[in-house]
Short mmCIF file of C-alpha atoms in Angstrom, two decimals:
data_model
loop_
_atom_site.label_atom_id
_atom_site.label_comp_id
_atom_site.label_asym_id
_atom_site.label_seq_id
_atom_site.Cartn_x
_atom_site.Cartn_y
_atom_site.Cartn_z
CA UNK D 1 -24.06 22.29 23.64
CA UNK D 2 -25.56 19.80 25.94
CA UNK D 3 -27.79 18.72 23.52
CA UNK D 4 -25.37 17.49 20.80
CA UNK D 5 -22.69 16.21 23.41
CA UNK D 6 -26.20 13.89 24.07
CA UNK D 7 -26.32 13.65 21.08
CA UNK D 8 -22.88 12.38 19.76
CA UNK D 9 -22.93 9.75 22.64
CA UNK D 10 -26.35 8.00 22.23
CA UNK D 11 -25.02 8.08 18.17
CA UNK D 12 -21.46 6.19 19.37
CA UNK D 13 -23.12 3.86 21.97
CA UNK D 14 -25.65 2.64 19.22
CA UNK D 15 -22.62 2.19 16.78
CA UNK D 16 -21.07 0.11 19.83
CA UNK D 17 -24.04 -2.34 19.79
CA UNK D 18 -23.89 -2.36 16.56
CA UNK D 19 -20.42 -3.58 16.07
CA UNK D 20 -20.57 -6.21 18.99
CA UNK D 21 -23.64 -7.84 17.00
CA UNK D 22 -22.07 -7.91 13.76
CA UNK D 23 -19.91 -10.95 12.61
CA UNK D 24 -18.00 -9.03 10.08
CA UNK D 25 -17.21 -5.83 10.73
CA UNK D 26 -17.32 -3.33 7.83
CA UNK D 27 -13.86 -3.52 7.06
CA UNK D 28 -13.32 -7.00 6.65
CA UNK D 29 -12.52 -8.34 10.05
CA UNK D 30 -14.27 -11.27 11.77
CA UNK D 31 -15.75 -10.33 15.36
CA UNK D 32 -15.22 -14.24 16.74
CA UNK D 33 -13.13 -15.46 19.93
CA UNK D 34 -12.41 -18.68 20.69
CA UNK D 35 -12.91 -20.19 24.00
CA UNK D 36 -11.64 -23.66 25.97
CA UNK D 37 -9.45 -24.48 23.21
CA UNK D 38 -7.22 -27.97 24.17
CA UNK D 39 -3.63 -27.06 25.37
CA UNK D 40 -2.20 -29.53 22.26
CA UNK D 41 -4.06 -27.57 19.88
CA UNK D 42 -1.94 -24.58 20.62
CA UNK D 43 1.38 -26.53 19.87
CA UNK D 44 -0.11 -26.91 16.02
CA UNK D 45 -0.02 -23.38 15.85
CA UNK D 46 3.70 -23.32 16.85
CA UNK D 47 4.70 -26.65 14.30
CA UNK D 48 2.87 -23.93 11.43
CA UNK D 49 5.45 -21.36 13.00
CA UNK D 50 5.75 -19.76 9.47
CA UNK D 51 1.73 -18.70 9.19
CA UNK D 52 1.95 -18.54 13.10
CA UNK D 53 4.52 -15.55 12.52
CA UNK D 54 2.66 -13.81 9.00
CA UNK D 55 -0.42 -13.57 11.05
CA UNK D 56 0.97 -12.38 13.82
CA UNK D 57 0.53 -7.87 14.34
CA UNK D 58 3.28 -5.93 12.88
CA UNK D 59 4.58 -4.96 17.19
CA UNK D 60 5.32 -8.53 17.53
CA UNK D 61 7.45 -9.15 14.26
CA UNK D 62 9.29 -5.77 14.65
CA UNK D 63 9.81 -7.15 18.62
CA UNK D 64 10.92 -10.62 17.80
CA UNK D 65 13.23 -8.73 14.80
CA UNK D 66 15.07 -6.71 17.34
CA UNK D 67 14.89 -9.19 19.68
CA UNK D 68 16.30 -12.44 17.50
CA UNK D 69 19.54 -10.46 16.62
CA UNK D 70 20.20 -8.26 19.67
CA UNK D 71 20.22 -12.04 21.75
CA UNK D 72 22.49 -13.95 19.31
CA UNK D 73 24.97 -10.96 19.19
CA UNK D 74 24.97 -10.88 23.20
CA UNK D 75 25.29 -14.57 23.19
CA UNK D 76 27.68 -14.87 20.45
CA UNK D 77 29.83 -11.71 22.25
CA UNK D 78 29.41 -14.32 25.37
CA UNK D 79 31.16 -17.26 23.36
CA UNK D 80 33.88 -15.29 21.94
CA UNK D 81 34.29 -13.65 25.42
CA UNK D 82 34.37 -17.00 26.75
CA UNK D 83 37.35 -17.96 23.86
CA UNK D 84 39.25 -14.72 24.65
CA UNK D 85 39.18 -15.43 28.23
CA UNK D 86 40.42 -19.17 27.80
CA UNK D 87 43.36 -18.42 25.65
CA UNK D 88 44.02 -15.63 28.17
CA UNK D 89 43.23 -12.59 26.13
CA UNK D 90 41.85 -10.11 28.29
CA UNK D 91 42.78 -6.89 30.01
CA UNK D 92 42.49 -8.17 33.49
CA UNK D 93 44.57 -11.28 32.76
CA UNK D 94 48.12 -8.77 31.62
CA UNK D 95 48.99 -11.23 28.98
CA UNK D 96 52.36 -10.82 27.70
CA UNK D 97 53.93 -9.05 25.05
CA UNK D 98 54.69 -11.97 22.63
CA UNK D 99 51.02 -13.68 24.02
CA UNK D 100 48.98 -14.95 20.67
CA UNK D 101 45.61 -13.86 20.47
CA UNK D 102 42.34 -15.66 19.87
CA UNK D 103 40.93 -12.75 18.63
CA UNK D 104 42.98 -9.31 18.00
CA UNK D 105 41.53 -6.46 19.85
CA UNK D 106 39.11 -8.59 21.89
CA UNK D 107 40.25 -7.71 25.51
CA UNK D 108 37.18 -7.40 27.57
CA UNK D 109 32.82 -8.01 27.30
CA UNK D 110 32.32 -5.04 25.12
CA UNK D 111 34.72 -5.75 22.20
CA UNK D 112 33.08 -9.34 22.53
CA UNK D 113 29.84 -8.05 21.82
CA UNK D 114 31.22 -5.52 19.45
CA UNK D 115 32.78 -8.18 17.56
CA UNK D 116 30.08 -10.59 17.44
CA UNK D 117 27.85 -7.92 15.84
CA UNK D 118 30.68 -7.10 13.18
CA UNK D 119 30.77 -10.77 12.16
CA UNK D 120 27.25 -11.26 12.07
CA UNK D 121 26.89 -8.23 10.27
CA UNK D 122 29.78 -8.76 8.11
CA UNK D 123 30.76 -4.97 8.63
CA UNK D 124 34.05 -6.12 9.21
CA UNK D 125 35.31 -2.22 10.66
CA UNK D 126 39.23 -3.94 10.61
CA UNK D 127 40.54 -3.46 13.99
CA UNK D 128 39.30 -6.74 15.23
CA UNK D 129 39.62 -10.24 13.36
CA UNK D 130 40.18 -13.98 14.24
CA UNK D 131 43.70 -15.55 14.19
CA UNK D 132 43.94 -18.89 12.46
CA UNK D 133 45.84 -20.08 15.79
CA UNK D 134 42.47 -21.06 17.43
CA UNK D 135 40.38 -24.36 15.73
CA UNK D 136 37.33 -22.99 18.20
CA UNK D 137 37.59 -19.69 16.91
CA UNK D 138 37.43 -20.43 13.59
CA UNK D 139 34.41 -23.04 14.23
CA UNK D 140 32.66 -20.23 16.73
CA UNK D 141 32.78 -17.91 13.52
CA UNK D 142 31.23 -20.34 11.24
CA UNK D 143 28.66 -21.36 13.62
CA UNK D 144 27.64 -17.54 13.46
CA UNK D 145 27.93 -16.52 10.10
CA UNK D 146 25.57 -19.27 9.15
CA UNK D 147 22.86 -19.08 12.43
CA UNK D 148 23.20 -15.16 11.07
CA UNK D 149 22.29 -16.01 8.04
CA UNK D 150 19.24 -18.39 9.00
CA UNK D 151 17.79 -15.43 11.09
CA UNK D 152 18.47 -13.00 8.12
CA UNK D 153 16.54 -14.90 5.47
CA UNK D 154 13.34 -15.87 7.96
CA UNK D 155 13.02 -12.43 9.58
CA UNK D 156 13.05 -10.51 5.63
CA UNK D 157 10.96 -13.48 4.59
CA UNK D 158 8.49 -12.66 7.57
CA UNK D 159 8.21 -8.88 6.42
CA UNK D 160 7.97 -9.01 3.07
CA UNK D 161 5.67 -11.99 3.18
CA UNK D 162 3.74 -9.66 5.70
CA UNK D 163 3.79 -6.58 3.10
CA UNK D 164 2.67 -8.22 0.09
CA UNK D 165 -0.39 -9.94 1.81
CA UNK D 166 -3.21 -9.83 0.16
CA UNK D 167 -5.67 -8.48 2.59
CA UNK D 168 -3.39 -5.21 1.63
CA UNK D 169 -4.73 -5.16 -1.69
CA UNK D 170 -8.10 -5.32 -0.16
CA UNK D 171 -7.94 -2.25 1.35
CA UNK D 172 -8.78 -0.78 -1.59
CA UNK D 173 -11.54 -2.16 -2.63
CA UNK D 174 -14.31 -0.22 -0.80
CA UNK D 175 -18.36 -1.25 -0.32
CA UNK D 176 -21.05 1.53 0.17
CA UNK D 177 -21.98 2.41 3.37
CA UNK D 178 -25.63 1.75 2.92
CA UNK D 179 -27.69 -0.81 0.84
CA UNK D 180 -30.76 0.11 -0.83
CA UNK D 181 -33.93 -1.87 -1.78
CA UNK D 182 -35.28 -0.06 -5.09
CA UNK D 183 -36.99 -1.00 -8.49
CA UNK D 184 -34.70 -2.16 -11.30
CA UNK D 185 -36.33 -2.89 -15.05
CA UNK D 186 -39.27 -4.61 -13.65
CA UNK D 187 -37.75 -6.44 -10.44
CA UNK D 188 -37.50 -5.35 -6.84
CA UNK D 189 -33.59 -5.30 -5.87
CA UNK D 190 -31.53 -4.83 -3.37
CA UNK D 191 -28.42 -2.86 -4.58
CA UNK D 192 -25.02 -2.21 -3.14
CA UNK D 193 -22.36 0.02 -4.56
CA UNK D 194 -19.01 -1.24 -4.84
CA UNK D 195 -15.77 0.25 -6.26
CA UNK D 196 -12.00 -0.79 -6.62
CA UNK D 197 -9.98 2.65 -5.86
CA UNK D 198 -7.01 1.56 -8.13
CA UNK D 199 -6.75 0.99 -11.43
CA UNK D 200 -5.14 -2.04 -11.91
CA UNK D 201 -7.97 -4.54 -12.59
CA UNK D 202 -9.61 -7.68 -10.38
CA UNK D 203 -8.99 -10.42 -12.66
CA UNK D 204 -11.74 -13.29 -12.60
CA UNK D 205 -13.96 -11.37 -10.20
CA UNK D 206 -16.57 -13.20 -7.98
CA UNK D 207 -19.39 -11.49 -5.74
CA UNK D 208 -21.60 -13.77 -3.51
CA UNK D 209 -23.80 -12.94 -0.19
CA UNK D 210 -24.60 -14.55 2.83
CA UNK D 211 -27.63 -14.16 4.98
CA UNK D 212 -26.85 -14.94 8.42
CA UNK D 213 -29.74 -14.96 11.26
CA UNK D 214 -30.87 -16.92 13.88
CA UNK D 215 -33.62 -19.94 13.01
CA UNK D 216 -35.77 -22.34 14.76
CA UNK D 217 -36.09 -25.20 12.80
CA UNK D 218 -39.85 -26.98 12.73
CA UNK D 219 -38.33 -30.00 15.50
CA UNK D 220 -37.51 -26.98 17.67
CA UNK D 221 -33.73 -26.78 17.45
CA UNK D 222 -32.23 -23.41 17.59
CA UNK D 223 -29.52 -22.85 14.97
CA UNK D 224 -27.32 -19.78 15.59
CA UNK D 225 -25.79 -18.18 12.21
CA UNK D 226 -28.29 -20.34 9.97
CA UNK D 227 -26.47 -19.24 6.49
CA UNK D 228 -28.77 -18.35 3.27
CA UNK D 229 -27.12 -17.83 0.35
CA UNK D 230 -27.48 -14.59 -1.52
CA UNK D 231 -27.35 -14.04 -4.98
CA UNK D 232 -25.39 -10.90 -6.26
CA UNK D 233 -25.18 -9.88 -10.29
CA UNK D 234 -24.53 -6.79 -11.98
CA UNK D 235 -26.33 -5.77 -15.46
CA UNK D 236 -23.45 -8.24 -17.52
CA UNK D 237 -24.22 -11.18 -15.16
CA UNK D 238 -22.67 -12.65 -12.11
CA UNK D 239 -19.09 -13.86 -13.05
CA UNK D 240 -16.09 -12.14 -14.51
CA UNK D 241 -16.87 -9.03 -13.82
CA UNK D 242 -15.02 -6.33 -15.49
CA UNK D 243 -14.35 -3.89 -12.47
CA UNK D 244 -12.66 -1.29 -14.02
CA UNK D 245 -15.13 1.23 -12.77
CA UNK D 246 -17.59 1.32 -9.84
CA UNK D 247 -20.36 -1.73 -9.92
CA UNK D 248 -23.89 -1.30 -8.49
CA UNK D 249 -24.61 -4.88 -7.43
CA UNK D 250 -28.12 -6.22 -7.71
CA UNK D 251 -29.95 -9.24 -5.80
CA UNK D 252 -33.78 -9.66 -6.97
CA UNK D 253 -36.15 -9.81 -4.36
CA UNK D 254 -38.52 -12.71 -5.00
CA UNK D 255 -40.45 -15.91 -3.64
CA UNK D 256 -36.82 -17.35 -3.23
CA UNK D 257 -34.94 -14.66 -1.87
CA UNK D 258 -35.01 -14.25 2.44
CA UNK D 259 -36.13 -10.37 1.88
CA UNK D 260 -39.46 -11.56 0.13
CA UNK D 261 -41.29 -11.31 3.53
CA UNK D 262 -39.88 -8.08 4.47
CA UNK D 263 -41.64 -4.85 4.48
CA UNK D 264 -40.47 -1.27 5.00
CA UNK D 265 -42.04 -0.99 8.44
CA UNK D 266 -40.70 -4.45 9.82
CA UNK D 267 -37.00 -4.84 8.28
CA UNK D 268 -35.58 -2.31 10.70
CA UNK D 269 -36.85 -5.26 13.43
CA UNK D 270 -35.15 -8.25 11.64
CA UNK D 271 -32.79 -9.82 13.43
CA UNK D 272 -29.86 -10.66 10.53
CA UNK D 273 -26.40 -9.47 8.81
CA UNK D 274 -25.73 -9.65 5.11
CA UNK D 275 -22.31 -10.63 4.52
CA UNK D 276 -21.05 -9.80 1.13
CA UNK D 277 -18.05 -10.98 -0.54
CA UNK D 278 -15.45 -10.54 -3.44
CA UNK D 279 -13.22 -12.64 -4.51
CA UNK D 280 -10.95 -12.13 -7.32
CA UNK D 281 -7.06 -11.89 -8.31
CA UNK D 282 -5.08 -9.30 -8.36
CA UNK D 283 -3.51 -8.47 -11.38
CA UNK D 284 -0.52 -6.75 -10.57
CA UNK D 285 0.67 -9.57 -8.35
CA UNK D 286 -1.49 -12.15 -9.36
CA UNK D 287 -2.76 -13.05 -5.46
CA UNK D 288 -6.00 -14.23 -4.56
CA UNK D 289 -7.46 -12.07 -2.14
CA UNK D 290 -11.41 -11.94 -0.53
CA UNK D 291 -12.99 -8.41 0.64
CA UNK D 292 -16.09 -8.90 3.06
CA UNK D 293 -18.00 -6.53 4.18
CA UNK D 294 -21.84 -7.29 6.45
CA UNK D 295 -24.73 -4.88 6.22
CA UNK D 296 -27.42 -5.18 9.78
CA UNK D 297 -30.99 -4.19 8.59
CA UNK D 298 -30.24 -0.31 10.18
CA UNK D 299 -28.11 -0.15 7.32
CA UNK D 300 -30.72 -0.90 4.34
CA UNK D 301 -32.66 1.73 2.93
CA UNK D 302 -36.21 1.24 1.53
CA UNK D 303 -36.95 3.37 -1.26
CA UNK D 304 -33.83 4.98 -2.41
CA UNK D 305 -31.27 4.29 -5.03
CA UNK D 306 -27.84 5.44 -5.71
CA UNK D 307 -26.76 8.67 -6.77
CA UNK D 308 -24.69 8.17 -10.49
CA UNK D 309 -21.18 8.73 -10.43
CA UNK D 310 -19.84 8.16 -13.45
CA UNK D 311 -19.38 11.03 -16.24
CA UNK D 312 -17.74 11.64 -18.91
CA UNK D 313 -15.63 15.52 -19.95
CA UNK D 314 -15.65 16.93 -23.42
CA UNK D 315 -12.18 15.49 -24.06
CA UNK D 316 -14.15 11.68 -24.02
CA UNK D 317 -12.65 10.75 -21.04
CA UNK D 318 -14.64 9.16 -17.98
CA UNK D 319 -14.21 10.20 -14.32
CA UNK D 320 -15.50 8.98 -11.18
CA UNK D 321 -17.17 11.06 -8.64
CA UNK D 322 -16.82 9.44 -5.33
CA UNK D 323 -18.12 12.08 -3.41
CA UNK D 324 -21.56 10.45 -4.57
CA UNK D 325 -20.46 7.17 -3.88
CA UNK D 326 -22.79 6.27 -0.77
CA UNK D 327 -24.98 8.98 -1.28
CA UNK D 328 -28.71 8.08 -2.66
CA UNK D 329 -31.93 9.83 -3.36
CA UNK D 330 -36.04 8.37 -2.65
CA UNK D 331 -37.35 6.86 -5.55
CA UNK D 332 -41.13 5.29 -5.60
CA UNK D 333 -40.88 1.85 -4.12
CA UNK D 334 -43.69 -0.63 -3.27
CA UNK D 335 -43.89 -0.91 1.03
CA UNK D 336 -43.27 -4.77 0.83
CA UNK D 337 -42.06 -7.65 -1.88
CA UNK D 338 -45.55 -9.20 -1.98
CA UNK D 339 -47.26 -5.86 -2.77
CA UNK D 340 -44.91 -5.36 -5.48
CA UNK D 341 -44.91 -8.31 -7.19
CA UNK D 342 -48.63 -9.23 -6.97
CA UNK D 343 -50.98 -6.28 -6.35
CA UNK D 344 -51.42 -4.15 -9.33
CA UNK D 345 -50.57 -0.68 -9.05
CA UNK D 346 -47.90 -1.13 -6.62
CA UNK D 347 -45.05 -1.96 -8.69
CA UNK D 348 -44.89 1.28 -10.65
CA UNK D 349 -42.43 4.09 -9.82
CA UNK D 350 -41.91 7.58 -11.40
CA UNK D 351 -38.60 7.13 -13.07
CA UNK D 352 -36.04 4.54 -14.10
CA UNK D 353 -33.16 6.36 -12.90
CA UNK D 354 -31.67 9.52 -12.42
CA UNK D 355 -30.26 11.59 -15.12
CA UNK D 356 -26.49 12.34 -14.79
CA UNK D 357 -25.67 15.32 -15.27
CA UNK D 358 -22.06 14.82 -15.63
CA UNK D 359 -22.36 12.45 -18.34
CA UNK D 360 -21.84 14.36 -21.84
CA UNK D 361 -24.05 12.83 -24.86
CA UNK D 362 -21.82 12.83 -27.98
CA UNK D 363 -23.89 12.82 -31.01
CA UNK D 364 -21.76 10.60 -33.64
CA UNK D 365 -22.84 12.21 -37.70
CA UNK D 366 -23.23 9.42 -40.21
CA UNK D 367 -19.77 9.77 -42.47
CA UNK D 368 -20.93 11.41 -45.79
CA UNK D 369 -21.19 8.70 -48.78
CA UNK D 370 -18.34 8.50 -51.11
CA UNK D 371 -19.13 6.44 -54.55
CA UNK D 372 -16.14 4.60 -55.42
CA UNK D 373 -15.18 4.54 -59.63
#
C-alpha cells in the first residue's frame, strides 16, 4: 500500500517538473507569463475591448452578462423611480384620485425596477405602461430600449463568437502520447501519430515542428528558446494532407536534422521540447485553426514504432482502432544516427512493419473475356 502511494507521488511530482519545463503543454496551451509590462500597454488591451472580452474565461463573460443587465435594469428602475416620484406618483406621496400618472402602476422602487426590466425585456406583462403625458418618460423609454438593445447584440455576439472559436475545433484533433525514433524504407525517422476524431475533413492541412533548446553561440551569448525548424511529411508528402484517417508523421533523421547527434543512451539527457503544429481549415465552418502539441526527450522512444490501427471488415468498410493509437511495439533500431547511416550492419532491422491483423486482403478475379461480334 505504502509502496504504490510512493509510488503514485514520485510519478505526479515528475509530471509536475515536467509541465513547468515545457513551453507548450500537451494540449495546446502556452506555459508563458508576462512580467513588468508598462501601465499604457494595458489600456491597448481595453481600446481591443472586443478580443479583450473573446479571450477572456467563460466565469467572466457569464459575470459581466448577469452583471451588464441586472445594473441597467436597477439603474433604469432608479430613473423611472426618479420620474414617478417627480410627477408625484408614489404611494407615500397619496396622490389624488383624478392625479395623471407618469407611469401607470409605478407607485414605489420595486414596480420601478419591475418595470424597467419589462421594457428592456420587451415582456410587456400589461399592468404597467407609460402615459404620453410625460416628454421625459417617453425619452427615458427610448434611451432604454436602444442601450438594451446595444447590450443585447454585444453580450450574444461575445458568446457565440466565444462558441464557435476555433481552438474548439481543435479539441479534436488529438497527437500521440509518445514519439518514436524507428526505421522507415531505408531512413531513420522520428514518427508521431496524429488523428482528427471527426469526420469532417482539415481542408489545406499543414504540419511543421519546432526544436526549441537552449544554445551558446561560438561569441559566448546564451540564447534561451534557440528555434530549429523541423521537418514533418507523411508517405504523400508534406502539404495538403488528406486527413481523413489517422497520419503517422515522419521527420528523417540526417546530417541536417538536430537528432543526428543523438543516441539512445544520451537523448533522455537532452535538454529540448519539440513543438509540433497543424494548421489547416475547417471545413464545416471554414475557420483557420492551429493544434500544438511539444514532446520533452522523456517522451521519445528509441526503437519502437506504432501499433497499426487501421482495418478494414468483410463488408469493405474501414474502421479505426484507437485503442492502439499511442500504443507501440520494439522494432530493431541502430543505437545512434551516425551508426545507422554510416557503419554497415547497423542499419538493418528484422521487419518493415507489423502485419495488421485487422486489415482483410480482398483478392479482386480478373473479369472473364467476352469476344464482342
Amino acid at each position: 500500500m505504502f509502496g504504490f502511494v510512493n509510488k503514485y507521488f514520485q510519478d505526479y511530482l515528475v509530471e509536475r517538473r515536467h509541465r513547468k519545463t515545457r513551453l507548450v503543454t500537451k494540449d495546446g496551451r502556452c506555459n508563458i507569463e508576462y512580467g513588468n509590462i508598462h501601465y499604457s500597454n494595458h489600456f491597448a488591451l481595453l481600446a481591443d475591448f472586443w478580443t479583450t472580452f473573446v479571450e477572456i474565461r467563460w466565469r467572466f463573460v457569464l459575470f459581466i452578462f448577469i452583471a451588464s443587465f441586472t445594473l441597467s435594469w436597477f439603474l433604469f428602475g432608479l430613473l423611472w423611480y426618479w420620474i414617478a416620484r417627480s410627477n408625484g406618483d408614489l404611494t407615500w406621496q397619496k396622490p389624488p384620485s383624478n392625479h395623471t400618472f407618469c407611469v401607470d402602476n409605478v407607485i414605489g422602487l420595486t414596480t420601478a425596477f419591475l418595470y424597467s426590466l419589462e421594457t428592456q425585456t420587451t415582456i410587456g406583462y400589461g399592468g404597467r405602461a407609460v402615459t404620453p403625458l410625460c416628454p421625459g418618460a417617453v425619452a427615458l423609454l427610448v434611451i432604454q430600449s436602444l442601450l438594451g438593445a446595444i447590450i443585447n447584440c454585444f453580450m450574444c455576439g461575445v458568446i457565440l463568437s466565444k462558441i464557435s472559436l476555433p481552438k474548439k475545433r481543435a479539441k479534436t484533433i488529438t497527437f500521440s502520447d509518445m514519439a518514436v525514433i524507428s526505421p522507415k524504407n531505408g531512413t531513420l525517422c522520428l514518427s508521431i501519430r496524429v488523428a482528427n476524431l471527426r469526420k469532417t475533413l482539415m481542408i489545406g492541412s499543414q504540419i511543421y515542428g519546432k526544436m526549441l533548446r537552449t544554445t551558446i553561440t561560438p561569441d559566448g551569448e546564451t540564447i534561451i528558446m534557440d528555434q530549429v525548424n523541423i521537418e514533418f511529411m507523411v508517405d504523400a508528402g508534406k502539404d495538403n494532407l488528406f486527413f481523413v484517417c489517422p497520419l503517422t508523421l515522419y521527420h528523417i533523421i540526417d546530417k541536417s536534422s538536430p537528432f543526428f547527434e543523438m543516441a539512445v543512451d544520451t537523448l533522455h539527457k537532452e535538454e529540448f521540447e519539440l513543438v509540433v503544429f497543424l494548421d489547416g481549415t475547417a471545413e464545416s465552418t471554414s475557420s483557420s485553426c492551429q493544434v500544438r502539441t511539444s514532446f520533452i526527450p522523456q517522451e521519445i522512444m528509441w526503437g519502437y514504432n506504432f501499433l497499426p490501427i487501421i482495418s478494414r471488415n468483410k463488408e469493405g468498410k474501414y474502421r479505426v482502432d484507437f485503442s492502439n493509437f499511442s500504443k507501440v511495439v520494439p522494432v530493431a533500431t541502430a543505437h545512434c544516427a551516425y551508426c545507422f547511416h554510416n557503419i554497415k550492419g547497423h542499419h538493418h532491422h528484422s521487419r518493415d512493419g507489423h502485419d495488421n491483423e485487422g486489415f482483410e486482403v480482398i483478392d479482386i478475379q480478373d473479369p472473364p473475356s467476352v469476344t464482342k461480334m
